[in-house]
Amino acid sequence: MDRSSSAKNASTKNASPADASPRRSSAAGGWGALKSCGRHLLGSRAPLSGARALLSANQPDGFDCPGCAWGDPEHGSSFEFCENGVKAVSWEATDKRTPPAFFARHTVTELRGWSDHALEGQGRLTEPMRYDAASDRYLPVAWETAFAEIGETLRGLGHPDEAEFYTSGRASNEAAYLYQLFARLYGTNNFPDCSNMCHEASGIALQAAIGAGKGTVLLEDFEKADAIFVVGQNPGTNHPRMLGDLRRAAERGARVVVLNPVRERGLERFADPQNTVEMLRGASRPIASHYLQPRLGGDMAAFRGIAKVVLARDAAEVAAGRPSLLDHAFLNQHAAGLPAYRAAVEATPWDAILDQSGLTRAEIEAAAEVYLGAESVVATWAMGVTQHRHSVATIREIANVMFLRGQIGRPGTGLCPVRGHSNVQGDRTVGINERPPAAFLDALEARFGFEAPRGHGHNVLAAIRAMLDGSAKAFIGLGGNFARATPDSAAVARALAGCRLTVHVATKLNHSHLLPGRVAYVLPCLGRTEIDRNSRGRTQIVTVEDSMSMVHGSGGINRPASPHLRSEIGIIAGIAAATVGSERVDWAALADDYDLIRDLIADTIPGFSRFNERVRRPRGFKLRNLAAERVFETPEARATFSADPLPAVTEHQRAAGSADTFVLQTFRSHDQYNTTIYGLDDRYRGVYGERRVVFAHPDDLAALRERAGERVDLVCAHEDGVERVAEDFRLVPFDMPRGSLAGYYPELNVLVPLASFGEHSDTPTSKSVLVRVRERAPAP
Ligand SMILES: Nc1nc2c(c(=O)[nH]1)N[C@H]1C(S)=C(S)[C@@H](COP(=O)(O)OP(=O)(O)OC[C@H]3O[C@@H](n4cnc5c(=O)[nH]c(N)nc54)[C@H](O)[C@@H]3O)O[C@H]1N2
Ligand SMILES: Nc1nc2c(c(=O)[nH]1)N[C@H]1C(S)=C(S)[C@@H](COP(=O)(O)OP(=O)(O)OC[C@H]3O[C@@H](n4cnc5c(=O)[nH]c(N)nc54)[C@H](O)[C@@H]3O)O[C@H]1N2
Ligand SMILES: [Mo]
């Protein structure tokens, strides 16, 4: 069967959602969400502290919800109910523990055979542990011994660039600032960061397009927009509070245009669990007014198509003597590069647009009509856009389309990359950056009196390569799960295990900890929900920055999971003092009073003046984004159009000739937080009790079943002599385009080749992996 010709949006026509996916619940949110919360509070054995903690999530004097980076409303203080926020909080506030006795019972080799779910399911780590190779076990160790040995090992490396300092985006501003200060005093810019696998492309594209690597949208813009384009994200699962804003917008008549290959339940209908009447009536509201299902990686073509319609319609209006449809005031005063962009759009043929996007011309025209009919437009996006080879070009194309009608820097308009980890944006703001701006290094040098390293450091892929070829010898992880979040899991396991030193600061045990280097530590830290007291008994707060650039405080309310825990800041300070000494920086004093760290941030980073005072205001303060005020700090000092051609060939076009080759995307289930697996259900997609599933269009699935059976193996089709196989996945029918597959991260990371990454962004192409589906290999 020739998929390439029949594929043209078979998705919307052939499969109705009802027959495509078994046992799907009706709307997102609703009673299913409430029931699930109760189960999670009980399942984590944290009903009391968990429930108490929830009441203080995202409250002015509580902690920032570790669930996601969506903004909090400016007004009102009622806790906005969020099922997945409940899971994140109760997962941390569990009363289960992973004490030294647990490690005494299990060798590291044995634990490597456990699932992610089982490892973290043991509960919170309680004491610092050091790996003992002779017994293949982690043994308890004193904090001071750990700091001394880590410091000594780091000082013993041939060059500071032999160490990698990884950050996961949950780290607070204060922890991240101290961490980068320590690593730079030590002498390196090696800051691989979860953001390299996440919104890197957004930062790079926006920096070039608008002169600021962040979004320009505030929550109130969602109240004013006439149209909202939601591209490549699944907020029902990953940003549930965003659904409330989308729903309110839809209710007042705004159009919501979704681009997503997969029909995601939360974007179709949403029942608000906070609305009692709605809950009792079993009602739900439609969200998307238009649901376009492009092929994986087809968004650049889709937006190019929209631009083509807009420019053609505008030309026709002008020719007929009517007013232009473009915002010439904006284009003349604030934008650069339109002629070259116009030429690029004209040079792009419709058949390339339709083939790469997989959409029909009518669908693209309908989206363009919404765009043209709206006075104010917001565009949001996440991983469905950022994890492809041409992600930077795609985001610039979205920006191009928005510039045409001045959809930036006015109320109800703007570009909104929806961030993932709750403080990933803040970490970058305070200096977690392998290519730091010179002005920032100048400020550090002036404040601390040292010579900062100036060369570019390693991002995630460079760090992996360096560990593999032996040029990096130490890995420090401030949170996260490097081994499971990165591509090519087998290669990364070798990379970590080959190190002279591995150190993980963590709340729960994960697979990264089970790949010890020659000297290896797991150091347990306080979580965000826990009270952090200094030596004088005073409680300390940290700060975070959300997707809308709002900076606010976060203070825990629960008793720490163990008396031996230290804060991330305390741990970094301990390692730093043992490595670089305390002459230039009094690490112990900073760890004992985070106000002092905030003073240093205020001294060295623009926008943080009077930090301590402003962050204690109820909702914190907003970091200014000049692009939102139409001040564009690009080389031309204008919003800058790009003029990239469409990709020469997309993965879909590569796969089109072969009946067993597909493009696979790896996404999140409803019951996980990245590599943390809360449970085995994916309620909105109708999957229960399993994660080894792969979704396919019903027609593709029927053909595959006939050829390969019910359960299949997936083999990476990237040709580099390495065989990458993910074994034993059940095929599940779903409403999505022909030729595409979807399955869960991190189980499928084994298939993502290190050699496939975004142009300019270096982000692994986790949303477009070329794979072959084959019959299960017979058991040996
Ligand atoms: N509960 C929960 N919340 C989370 C997380 C979590 O794991 N669990 N993770 C956090 C983090 S770090 C992040 S970055 C965010 C992630 O938030 P999302 O970006 O929503 O995460 P994914 O599950 O990867 O979903 C990607 C979506 O993009 C679609 N998609 C895939 N490829 C394409 C494409 O080529 N084009 C288009 N248009 N769509 C495509 C998929 O079908 C899917 O709906 O969520 C954050 N919040
Ligand atoms: N195939 C594929 N791969 C992907 C993605 C994808 O969509 N597909 N998404 C990518 C994205 S968007 C991201 S952001 C990365 C995520 O990559 P990471 O940020 O590295 O991974 P997480 O799973 O968020 O990290 C979970 C671990 O963090 C630790 N932890 C939890 N809370 C705390 C805390 O408060 N302090 C400290 N110190 N540790 C804590 C726990 O030990 C837990 O095991 O993965 C990327 N990898
Ligand atoms: Mo992320």
mmCIF file of N, CA, C and O in Angstrom, residues 58 65 73 189 221 235 297 369 471 477 507 742:
data_model
loop_
_atom_site.group_PDB
_atom_site.id
_atom_site.type_symbol
_atom_site.label_atom_id
_atom_site.label_comp_id
_atom_site.label_asym_id
_atom_site.label_seq_id
_atom_site.Cartn_x
_atom_site.Cartn_y
_atom_site.Cartn_z
ATOM 1 N N ASN A 58 1.460 27.393 45.139
ATOM 2 C CA ASN A 58 1.248 28.620 44.378
ATOM 3 C C ASN A 58 0.479 29.688 45.157
ATOM 4 O O ASN A 58 -0.163 30.548 44.577
ATOM 5 N N CYS A 65 4.507 25.466 42.790
ATOM 6 C CA CYS A 65 4.199 24.087 42.413
ATOM 7 C C CYS A 65 5.282 23.551 41.488
ATOM 8 O O CYS A 65 5.604 24.169 40.480
ATOM 9 N N PRO A 73 -2.319 33.477 38.337
ATOM 10 C CA PRO A 73 -3.087 34.701 38.124
ATOM 11 C C PRO A 73 -2.608 35.816 39.052
ATOM 12 O O PRO A 73 -2.197 35.568 40.182
ATOM 13 N N ASN A 189 32.818 26.608 31.672
ATOM 14 C CA ASN A 189 31.455 26.955 31.252
ATOM 15 C C ASN A 189 30.689 25.701 30.809
ATOM 16 O O ASN A 189 29.736 25.798 30.039
ATOM 17 N N ASP A 221 -2.937 38.408 28.622
ATOM 18 C CA ASP A 221 -3.088 38.397 27.165
ATOM 19 C C ASP A 221 -4.043 37.286 26.708
ATOM 20 O O ASP A 221 -4.685 37.415 25.669
ATOM 21 N N PRO A 235 -1.411 20.513 26.664
ATOM 22 C CA PRO A 235 -1.578 21.134 27.976
ATOM 23 C C PRO A 235 -2.483 20.338 28.915
ATOM 24 O O PRO A 235 -2.329 20.444 30.133
ATOM 25 N N GLY A 297 6.763 17.141 12.371
ATOM 26 C CA GLY A 297 7.719 18.034 11.721
ATOM 27 C C GLY A 297 7.104 18.861 10.605
ATOM 28 O O GLY A 297 7.826 19.538 9.867
ATOM 29 N N GLU A 369 -7.613 32.146 7.705
ATOM 30 C CA GLU A 369 -8.790 33.012 7.894
ATOM 31 C C GLU A 369 -8.934 33.408 9.361
ATOM 32 O O GLU A 369 -9.253 34.549 9.675
ATOM 33 N N SER A 471 37.438 12.851 27.269
ATOM 34 C CA SER A 471 37.961 14.192 27.551
ATOM 35 C C SER A 471 37.213 14.843 28.714
ATOM 36 O O SER A 471 37.686 15.817 29.285
ATOM 37 N N GLY A 477 25.475 16.316 38.813
ATOM 38 C CA GLY A 477 24.091 16.546 38.399
ATOM 39 C C GLY A 477 23.316 17.252 39.501
ATOM 40 O O GLY A 477 23.130 16.700 40.592
ATOM 41 N N THR A 507 16.376 13.991 45.078
ATOM 42 C CA THR A 507 15.377 13.703 46.103
ATOM 43 C C THR A 507 15.017 12.220 46.134
ATOM 44 O O THR A 507 14.673 11.685 47.179
ATOM 45 N N ALA A 742 3.610 7.050 17.760
ATOM 46 C CA ALA A 742 3.883 7.801 18.984
ATOM 47 C C ALA A 742 4.014 6.812 20.134
ATOM 48 O O ALA A 742 3.313 5.795 20.172
#
